[in-house]
Amino acid sequence: ELQGLQAQQPIGGQLDKASLDTLKQQFPNVYANAKAGDFLLRYKTRLVIYDYNQDIVVNAVNLG
């Protein structure tokens, strides 16, 4: 899911509950499995939601 992104520096940070609630309202399909504490990483071509504690990608969405 992260193939080809190693050379890119993402922009983002850790999701808090308030931000996540807003994002879930705006984009329910993208953030359905995300939780507060996950990291939101935006690359040039992809948006990645990452659970650092579990070391898993929660979701990855191509940016169009």
PDB file of C-alpha atoms in Angstrom:
ATOM      1  CA  GLU A   1       0.000   0.000   0.000  1.00  0.00           C
ATOM      2  CA  LEU A   2       2.953   2.295   0.542  1.00  0.00           C
ATOM      3  CA  GLN A   3       4.939   1.072  -2.441  1.00  0.00           C
ATOM      4  CA  GLY A   4       6.575   3.914  -4.334  1.00  0.00           C
ATOM      5  CA  LEU A   5       6.141   6.412  -1.496  1.00  0.00           C
ATOM      6  CA  GLN A   6       9.446   5.794   0.287  1.00  0.00           C
ATOM      7  CA  ALA A   7      11.148   8.758  -1.394  1.00  0.00           C
ATOM      8  CA  GLN A   8       8.333  11.180  -0.541  1.00  0.00           C
ATOM      9  CA  GLN A   9       8.083  13.134   2.703  1.00  0.00           C
ATOM     10  CA  PRO A  10       4.495  13.084   3.974  1.00  0.00           C
ATOM     11  CA  ILE A  11       2.649  15.956   5.605  1.00  0.00           C
ATOM     12  CA  GLY A  12       0.400  15.129   8.520  1.00  0.00           C
ATOM     13  CA  GLY A  13       0.065  14.330  12.139  1.00  0.00           C
ATOM     14  CA  GLN A  14      -1.837  12.448  14.766  1.00  0.00           C
ATOM     15  CA  LEU A  15      -5.627  12.517  14.662  1.00  0.00           C
ATOM     16  CA  ASP A  16      -7.447  13.771  17.742  1.00  0.00           C
ATOM     17  CA  LYS A  17     -11.082  12.962  18.475  1.00  0.00           C
ATOM     18  CA  ALA A  18     -12.480  16.332  17.368  1.00  0.00           C
ATOM     19  CA  SER A  19     -10.657  16.300  14.036  1.00  0.00           C
ATOM     20  CA  LEU A  20     -11.552  12.684  13.411  1.00  0.00           C
ATOM     21  CA  ASP A  21     -15.243  13.298  14.137  1.00  0.00           C
ATOM     22  CA  THR A  22     -15.263  16.109  11.563  1.00  0.00           C
ATOM     23  CA  LEU A  23     -13.424  14.031   8.965  1.00  0.00           C
ATOM     24  CA  LYS A  24     -15.769  11.070   9.514  1.00  0.00           C
ATOM     25  CA  GLN A  25     -18.740  13.348   8.788  1.00  0.00           C
ATOM     26  CA  GLN A  26     -17.147  14.715   5.614  1.00  0.00           C
ATOM     27  CA  PHE A  27     -15.609  11.469   4.310  1.00  0.00           C
ATOM     28  CA  PRO A  28     -17.277   8.533   6.092  1.00  0.00           C
ATOM     29  CA  ASN A  29     -15.899   5.850   3.751  1.00  0.00           C
ATOM     30  CA  VAL A  30     -12.296   7.009   4.087  1.00  0.00           C
ATOM     31  CA  TYR A  31     -12.256   7.353   7.881  1.00  0.00           C
ATOM     32  CA  ALA A  32     -14.670   4.549   8.835  1.00  0.00           C
ATOM     33  CA  ASN A  33     -11.974   2.431  10.548  1.00  0.00           C
ATOM     34  CA  ALA A  34      -9.781   5.265  11.806  1.00  0.00           C
ATOM     35  CA  LYS A  35      -9.543   6.106  15.498  1.00  0.00           C
ATOM     36  CA  ALA A  36      -8.136   8.927  17.575  1.00  0.00           C
ATOM     37  CA  GLY A  37      -4.390   8.467  17.873  1.00  0.00           C
ATOM     38  CA  ASP A  38      -3.930   7.166  14.321  1.00  0.00           C
ATOM     39  CA  PHE A  39      -1.656   9.158  12.046  1.00  0.00           C
ATOM     40  CA  LEU A  40      -2.916  10.908   8.932  1.00  0.00           C
ATOM     41  CA  LEU A  41      -0.148  11.092   6.335  1.00  0.00           C
ATOM     42  CA  ARG A  42      -0.628  12.948   3.072  1.00  0.00           C
ATOM     43  CA  TYR A  43       1.736  12.161   0.235  1.00  0.00           C
ATOM     44  CA  LYS A  44       1.580  13.771  -3.217  1.00  0.00           C
ATOM     45  CA  THR A  45      -0.436  10.880  -4.628  1.00  0.00           C
ATOM     46  CA  ARG A  46      -1.922   9.129  -1.627  1.00  0.00           C
ATOM     47  CA  LEU A  47      -3.590   9.716   1.733  1.00  0.00           C
ATOM     48  CA  VAL A  48      -2.644   7.142   4.370  1.00  0.00           C
ATOM     49  CA  ILE A  49      -4.190   6.479   7.778  1.00  0.00           C
ATOM     50  CA  TYR A  50      -1.652   4.610   9.892  1.00  0.00           C
ATOM     51  CA  ASP A  51      -1.955   2.969  13.303  1.00  0.00           C
ATOM     52  CA  TYR A  52       1.524   3.349  14.779  1.00  0.00           C
ATOM     53  CA  ASN A  53       0.848   1.160  17.829  1.00  0.00           C
ATOM     54  CA  GLN A  54      -0.350  -1.791  15.744  1.00  0.00           C
ATOM     55  CA  ASP A  55       2.031  -0.987  12.845  1.00  0.00           C
ATOM     56  CA  ILE A  56      -0.750  -1.302  10.274  1.00  0.00           C
ATOM     57  CA  VAL A  57      -2.178   0.810   7.502  1.00  0.00           C
ATOM     58  CA  VAL A  58      -5.824   1.471   8.398  1.00  0.00           C
ATOM     59  CA  ASN A  59      -6.651   2.897   4.980  1.00  0.00           C
ATOM     60  CA  ALA A  60      -4.879   4.267   1.919  1.00  0.00           C
ATOM     61  CA  VAL A  61      -6.663   6.399  -0.666  1.00  0.00           C
ATOM     62  CA  ASN A  62      -5.317   7.586  -4.013  1.00  0.00           C
ATOM     63  CA  LEU A  63      -5.528  11.331  -4.468  1.00  0.00           C
ATOM     64  CA  GLY A  64      -6.857  12.318  -7.800  1.00  0.00           C
TER      65      GLY A  64
END
